[in-house]
Structures are given as structure tokens and as C-alpha cells.
Short mmCIF file of C-alpha atoms and ligand atoms in Angstrom, two decimals:
data_model
loop_
_atom_site.label_atom_id
_atom_site.label_comp_id
_atom_site.label_asym_id
_atom_site.label_seq_id
_atom_site.Cartn_x
_atom_site.Cartn_y
_atom_site.Cartn_z
CA UNK A 1 136.67 173.88 83.44
CA UNK A 2 133.60 175.61 84.78
CA UNK A 3 134.77 179.21 84.74
CA UNK A 4 135.62 180.73 81.38
CA UNK A 5 137.99 183.23 82.95
CA UNK A 6 140.06 180.84 85.01
CA UNK A 7 141.76 177.50 84.54
CA UNK A 8 141.82 177.24 88.32
CA UNK A 9 138.48 175.50 88.35
CA UNK A 10 137.54 171.99 87.34
CA UNK A 11 134.59 169.68 87.65
CA UNK A 12 135.03 168.97 91.37
CA UNK A 13 132.11 169.47 93.69
CA UNK A 14 132.39 172.54 95.89
CA UNK A 15 132.11 171.34 99.47
CA UNK A 16 130.81 173.30 102.44
CA UNK A 17 133.27 175.97 103.51
CA UNK A 18 136.26 174.39 105.19
CA UNK A 19 139.96 175.05 104.92
CA UNK A 20 140.68 171.54 103.71
CA UNK A 21 143.29 170.93 101.11
CA UNK A 22 143.74 168.20 98.60
CA UNK A 23 146.97 167.55 96.71
CA UNK A 24 146.82 166.89 93.00
CA UNK A 25 149.71 165.66 90.86
CA UNK A 26 151.89 165.51 93.96
CA UNK A 27 152.48 169.16 94.76
CA UNK A 28 149.48 171.09 93.38
CA UNK A 29 147.22 172.26 96.22
CA UNK A 30 143.49 172.29 95.60
CA UNK A 31 140.91 173.76 97.96
CA UNK A 32 137.95 171.48 98.54
CA UNK A 33 136.28 174.36 100.43
CA UNK A 34 136.28 176.60 97.37
CA UNK A 35 136.48 174.02 94.58
CA UNK A 36 139.48 175.70 93.02
CA UNK A 37 143.23 175.49 92.56
CA UNK A 38 145.50 178.00 94.28
CA UNK A 39 147.13 179.04 91.01
CA UNK A 40 146.96 178.15 87.38
CA UNK A 41 147.88 174.63 86.46
CA UNK A 42 150.20 175.72 83.64
CA UNK A 43 152.77 177.50 85.84
CA UNK A 44 151.72 179.54 88.85
CA UNK A 45 155.09 181.27 89.15
CA UNK A 46 155.05 182.53 85.57
CA UNK A 47 151.38 183.46 86.00
CA UNK A 48 152.40 185.61 88.97
CA UNK A 49 154.97 187.44 86.82
CA UNK A 50 152.49 188.05 84.02
CA UNK A 51 149.40 188.89 86.02
CA UNK A 52 150.44 190.38 89.34
CA UNK A 53 153.88 191.86 88.71
CA UNK A 54 153.51 193.09 85.11
CA UNK A 55 149.85 193.96 85.72
CA UNK A 56 151.02 196.37 88.43
CA UNK A 57 153.91 197.75 86.36
CA UNK A 58 156.49 195.82 88.40
CA UNK A 59 159.41 195.52 88.66
CA UNK A 60 159.77 198.84 86.77
CA UNK A 61 157.86 200.89 89.38
CA UNK A 62 160.30 199.79 92.07
CA UNK A 63 163.18 201.73 90.50
CA UNK A 64 164.01 204.76 92.61
CA UNK A 65 161.55 203.83 95.36
CA UNK A 66 162.76 203.54 98.95
CA UNK A 67 159.49 202.07 100.23
CA UNK A 68 156.81 200.11 98.44
CA UNK A 69 153.71 198.49 99.92
CA UNK A 70 151.95 195.61 98.15
CA UNK A 71 148.61 194.28 99.38
CA UNK A 72 147.41 190.82 98.47
CA UNK A 73 144.01 189.21 98.92
CA UNK A 74 144.74 185.54 99.64
CA UNK A 75 148.22 184.48 100.81
CA UNK A 76 147.65 180.78 100.13
CA UNK A 77 150.99 179.05 99.60
CA UNK A 78 152.97 182.29 99.48
CA UNK A 79 153.90 181.67 95.84
CA UNK A 80 153.14 185.25 94.80
CA UNK A 81 155.08 186.55 97.76
CA UNK A 82 158.13 184.35 97.04
CA UNK A 83 158.23 185.25 93.34
CA UNK A 84 157.80 188.94 94.17
CA UNK A 85 160.55 188.72 96.79
CA UNK A 86 162.86 186.97 94.28
CA UNK A 87 162.37 189.78 91.75
CA UNK A 88 162.60 192.54 94.38
CA UNK A 89 165.93 191.16 95.65
CA UNK A 90 167.47 191.79 92.26
CA UNK A 91 166.68 195.52 92.48
CA UNK A 92 166.57 196.39 96.17
CA UNK A 93 169.10 199.05 97.13
CA UNK A 94 170.50 199.53 100.64
CA UNK A 95 167.90 201.05 102.91
CA UNK A 96 164.95 200.26 100.64
CA UNK A 97 161.98 198.35 102.02
CA UNK A 98 159.33 196.23 100.33
CA UNK A 99 156.42 195.51 102.62
CA UNK A 100 154.15 192.73 101.33
CA UNK A 101 150.92 192.58 103.32
CA UNK A 102 148.61 189.69 102.57
CA UNK A 103 145.12 188.95 103.92
CA UNK A 104 144.30 185.28 104.52
CA UNK A 105 141.35 183.53 106.14
CA UNK A 106 142.87 180.04 106.28
CA UNK A 107 146.64 180.24 106.77
CA UNK A 108 148.42 177.08 105.65
CA UNK A 109 150.91 175.13 107.71
CA UNK A 110 154.64 175.50 107.02
CA UNK A 111 154.90 171.97 105.64
CA UNK A 112 152.04 172.67 103.21
CA UNK A 113 153.72 175.87 102.02
CA UNK A 114 156.97 173.97 101.64
CA UNK A 115 155.35 171.12 99.71
CA UNK A 116 153.61 173.41 97.22
CA UNK A 117 156.56 175.71 96.61
CA UNK A 118 159.08 172.88 96.22
CA UNK A 119 157.77 172.66 92.67
CA UNK A 120 159.88 175.70 91.67
CA UNK A 121 163.68 175.52 92.05
CA UNK A 122 163.78 179.20 91.01
CA UNK A 123 162.38 180.22 94.42
CA UNK A 124 164.22 177.64 96.47
CA UNK A 125 165.90 180.07 98.86
CA UNK A 126 162.72 182.13 99.34
CA UNK A 127 160.69 178.98 100.06
CA UNK A 128 163.20 177.72 102.62
CA UNK A 129 163.35 181.05 104.41
CA UNK A 130 159.56 181.44 104.46
CA UNK A 131 158.88 177.89 105.65
CA UNK A 132 161.56 178.18 108.35
CA UNK A 133 160.15 181.46 109.69
CA UNK A 134 156.45 180.52 109.41
CA UNK A 135 154.80 180.05 112.85
CA UNK A 136 153.25 176.75 113.93
CA UNK A 137 149.96 178.42 114.73
CA UNK A 138 149.53 181.53 112.58
CA UNK A 139 147.04 183.98 114.06
CA UNK A 140 146.35 187.72 114.24
CA UNK A 141 149.19 189.22 112.18
CA UNK A 142 152.21 187.13 111.20
CA UNK A 143 154.98 189.69 110.79
CA UNK A 144 158.33 188.56 109.40
CA UNK A 145 161.35 190.69 108.51
CA UNK A 146 162.78 188.21 106.02
CA UNK A 147 165.83 190.19 105.00
CA UNK A 148 167.11 193.74 105.40
CA UNK A 149 164.87 194.96 102.57
CA UNK A 150 161.81 192.73 102.78
CA UNK A 151 159.00 192.51 105.27
CA UNK A 152 156.03 190.16 105.09
CA UNK A 153 152.82 190.62 107.07
CA UNK A 154 150.02 188.09 106.81
CA UNK A 155 146.82 189.37 108.40
CA UNK A 156 144.78 186.34 109.44
CA UNK A 157 140.99 186.48 109.14
CA UNK A 158 138.40 187.64 106.60
CA UNK A 159 139.98 190.00 104.06
CA UNK A 160 137.28 192.65 104.46
CA UNK A 161 137.99 192.98 108.18
CA UNK A 162 141.75 192.97 107.69
CA UNK A 163 141.78 195.55 104.90
CA UNK A 164 139.40 197.73 106.89
CA UNK A 165 141.82 197.73 109.81
CA UNK A 166 144.93 198.30 107.69
CA UNK A 167 146.56 201.72 107.51
CA UNK A 168 146.31 203.39 104.10
CA UNK A 169 149.28 203.65 101.74
CA UNK A 170 149.08 200.64 99.41
CA UNK A 171 150.96 201.10 96.13
CA UNK A 172 149.77 197.91 94.42
CA UNK A 173 147.26 195.14 94.95
CA UNK A 174 147.30 191.50 93.95
CA UNK A 175 143.67 190.35 93.85
CA UNK A 176 143.97 186.57 94.21
CA UNK A 177 140.89 185.27 96.00
CA UNK A 178 140.00 182.16 93.96
CA UNK A 179 137.72 182.31 90.93
CA UNK A 180 135.04 185.00 91.41
CA UNK A 181 132.31 182.45 90.64
CA UNK A 182 133.58 180.36 93.61
CA UNK A 183 134.26 183.06 96.18
CA UNK A 184 132.27 186.25 95.65
CA UNK A 185 133.29 187.56 99.12
CA UNK A 186 136.80 188.26 97.86
CA UNK A 187 135.45 190.40 95.00
CA UNK A 188 132.57 192.20 96.72
CA UNK A 189 131.74 195.89 96.19
CA UNK A 190 132.52 196.56 99.89
CA UNK A 191 135.96 194.97 99.69
CA UNK A 192 136.84 196.74 96.41
CA UNK A 193 135.73 200.09 97.91
CA UNK A 194 137.66 199.47 101.08
CA UNK A 195 140.88 198.59 99.31
CA UNK A 196 140.47 201.54 96.92
CA UNK A 197 140.28 203.80 99.97
CA UNK A 198 143.58 202.37 101.26
CA UNK A 199 145.37 202.86 97.93
CA UNK A 200 147.68 205.81 97.25
CA UNK A 201 146.90 208.10 94.29
CA UNK A 202 148.55 206.43 91.30
CA UNK A 203 148.30 203.04 93.03
CA UNK A 204 147.27 200.01 91.01
CA UNK A 205 145.68 196.56 91.12
CA UNK A 206 145.97 193.46 88.95
CA UNK A 207 144.06 190.19 88.78
CA UNK A 208 143.63 187.16 86.53
CA UNK A 209 139.88 187.59 86.96
CA UNK A 210 137.89 189.09 84.12
CA UNK A 211 134.32 188.52 85.29
CA UNK A 212 131.97 191.41 84.52
CA UNK A 213 130.87 191.88 88.13
CA UNK A 214 134.49 192.13 89.29
CA UNK A 215 135.23 194.78 86.64
CA UNK A 216 132.11 196.72 87.60
CA UNK A 217 132.88 196.55 91.33
CA UNK A 218 136.41 197.86 90.72
CA UNK A 219 135.13 200.65 88.47
CA UNK A 220 132.41 201.58 90.98
CA UNK A 221 135.08 201.76 93.68
CA UNK A 222 136.92 204.35 91.57
CA UNK A 223 139.65 202.49 89.64
CA UNK A 224 140.20 203.14 85.94
CA UNK A 225 140.09 199.54 84.74
CA UNK A 226 141.94 198.10 81.76
CA UNK A 227 141.52 194.70 80.15
CA UNK A 228 144.72 192.95 79.13
CA UNK A 229 145.60 189.60 77.64
CA UNK A 230 145.52 186.91 80.30
CA UNK A 231 148.19 184.32 81.07
CA UNK A 232 148.54 181.04 79.18
CA UNK A 233 145.78 181.44 76.68
CA UNK A 234 143.26 183.16 78.93
CA UNK A 235 141.55 185.79 76.88
CA UNK A 236 141.54 188.57 79.45
CA UNK A 237 142.72 189.77 82.82
CA UNK A 238 142.11 193.08 84.58
CA UNK A 239 144.39 195.74 85.91
CA UNK A 240 143.80 199.35 86.82
CA UNK A 241 144.88 202.53 88.51
CA UNK A 242 143.60 205.04 91.05
CA UNK A 243 144.00 208.40 89.40
CA UNK A 244 146.67 210.63 90.89
C1 LIG B 1 143.83 181.54 94.95
S1 LIG B 1 144.28 181.34 96.62
C2 LIG B 1 145.65 182.45 96.80
C3 LIG B 1 146.93 181.94 96.23
C4 LIG B 1 148.13 182.64 96.77
N1 LIG B 1 148.19 184.04 96.47
C5 LIG B 1 149.42 181.95 96.49
O1 LIG B 1 150.40 182.64 96.11
O2 LIG B 1 149.48 180.73 96.70
C6 LIG B 1 143.02 182.19 97.47
C7 LIG B 1 143.26 182.33 98.96
O3 LIG B 1 142.23 183.16 99.49
C8 LIG B 1 141.89 182.70 100.78
N2 LIG B 1 140.56 183.22 101.09
C9 LIG B 1 139.38 182.82 100.60
N3 LIG B 1 138.36 183.58 101.08
C10 LIG B 1 138.93 184.50 101.88
C11 LIG B 1 138.43 185.61 102.65
N4 LIG B 1 137.12 185.90 102.67
N5 LIG B 1 139.30 186.36 103.32
C12 LIG B 1 140.64 186.09 103.30
N6 LIG B 1 141.17 185.06 102.59
C13 LIG B 1 140.33 184.29 101.88
C14 LIG B 1 141.97 181.20 100.64
O4 LIG B 1 142.13 180.57 101.90
C15 LIG B 1 143.18 181.03 99.71
O5 LIG B 1 144.36 180.84 100.45
#
């Protein structure tokens, strides 16, 4: 492990930027471009519940809401989306709408998404639906109405450009752009300021990252930042709120 705040890293060499994937232990994707895993090796689905859902006060904040917009930096395999969708389905009331908008530079192929997510029987139906609807050649904005209450948009391209172009109104952010030491672009002051500007008053963010520069960038953008216990033995993670 090379990054004290993340078990996503290991001793692999970081190669020149390329979207190439390697598979470890059968179904664990690893990015050779960024020298990092897509989620924690302990259990990425449970990590999602601890870090991204609970860190944003979900599912509790969904109660009584007709519309809720989540932004994510880094769609990757869609694991966070599928776990969020699974939990949302249990609460969604007729007419309510969750919009999950993710920003991704290197969209995966459907068979790669399917291979990674097959690890979790708990999200079997979400995986099948996502893989079946996923386009062969994702570009621009992939927009999928996956059920009556759930819409997914994946904005292809650099996150800074995508977030800049997005309309404001985000209720919660999942900051999931690989370890900060491996991919500073996804944690830059400009990106944190831009996403803060698109967040509603009272909106929140959560991330497994705990690096000092990430915390400072989020604070400088305007978020009140809190440190919490990380997932699976990680000392800290960050979450925070834009004051109402
Ligand atoms: C840790 S993975 C995300 C895991 C994902 N949320 C999941 O559920 O599988 C980070 C993702 O960020 C993407 N990425 C890296 N740099 C980016 C950038 N500058 N803009 C947009 N996406 C980027 C990578 O291609 C990768 O898919």
C-alpha cells in the first residue's frame, strides 16, 4: 500500500495515462493508467454504503423527497450507482425521481461492467439492467431511464468540463476519483469550487479520501468539512455540507 488513506493502491507501477484495465482475482478491476483499484479490496459495495451513502446522510435524506440529484466523480464500473439504486428502490414512492449523474473520462464497456459487478449477488438485477441498457460506444451523455423512479446520466469526458456544463441543483456528491495521490485532477481546487457552485444550500459530499490537500480544497471551496471514521479499518474519511 502506497497511500495511507486508501487501500485502493498497491505497489504496481503507474503507467502513462491510458484507460487500460487489468483484472485481479478474477473480477476486481484495476486501472493500469492510474495505478489504483476501482474500489476497496475488502468489499466495494459495503464501502459504498459506509462512505458515499451514510457520508451523505442517505438513505435518510430521501424520505419525503420527490426529487433528489446525486453527482458522482468517476462512474467506473457503476458499483456506486447500482448500490445506490438498490437502496433507493426500497424507499422510492410513486412519482419520485432519483437522478444519478456521474462524470467519467474513460467509460467502460458493458461486458467489463458486467464482469466487475457479478461479484455481488445483492445487486444482480441492477447489474443486469445496467449492462443491458449500456451503449456499445458511450459518448457525450449516456442518459438512461432505468425504472419509473430512477434516471442515470453519465457525462463522458473530463470531470471539470462536465461539472462546469451541468445545471446546478446537486443534493449530494460522491467524490470517487481514485486515490488523490494518483489522480490530483479529480481533487483540484477548480473542480471542488465548480462542484460547490452546483450544489444546493444544505447539499453534501462524501469521500473515502482524507488527504490534507483534498480537505483544504473542499474547505476553500466553501464546504464545512467533517472527518469521520473510514471504512474497513481506514482511519478517516471526509464528508461535509454547504451551509443553508
Ligand atoms: C475509483 S474509480 C470510480 C469507481 C466507481 N465509482 C465505481 O462505482 O466503480 C475512478 C474513476 O474516475 C475516472 N476518472 C479519472 N480521472 C478522471 C477525470 N479527470 N475526469 C473524469 N473521470 C475520471 C476513471 O476512469 C475511473 O473510472
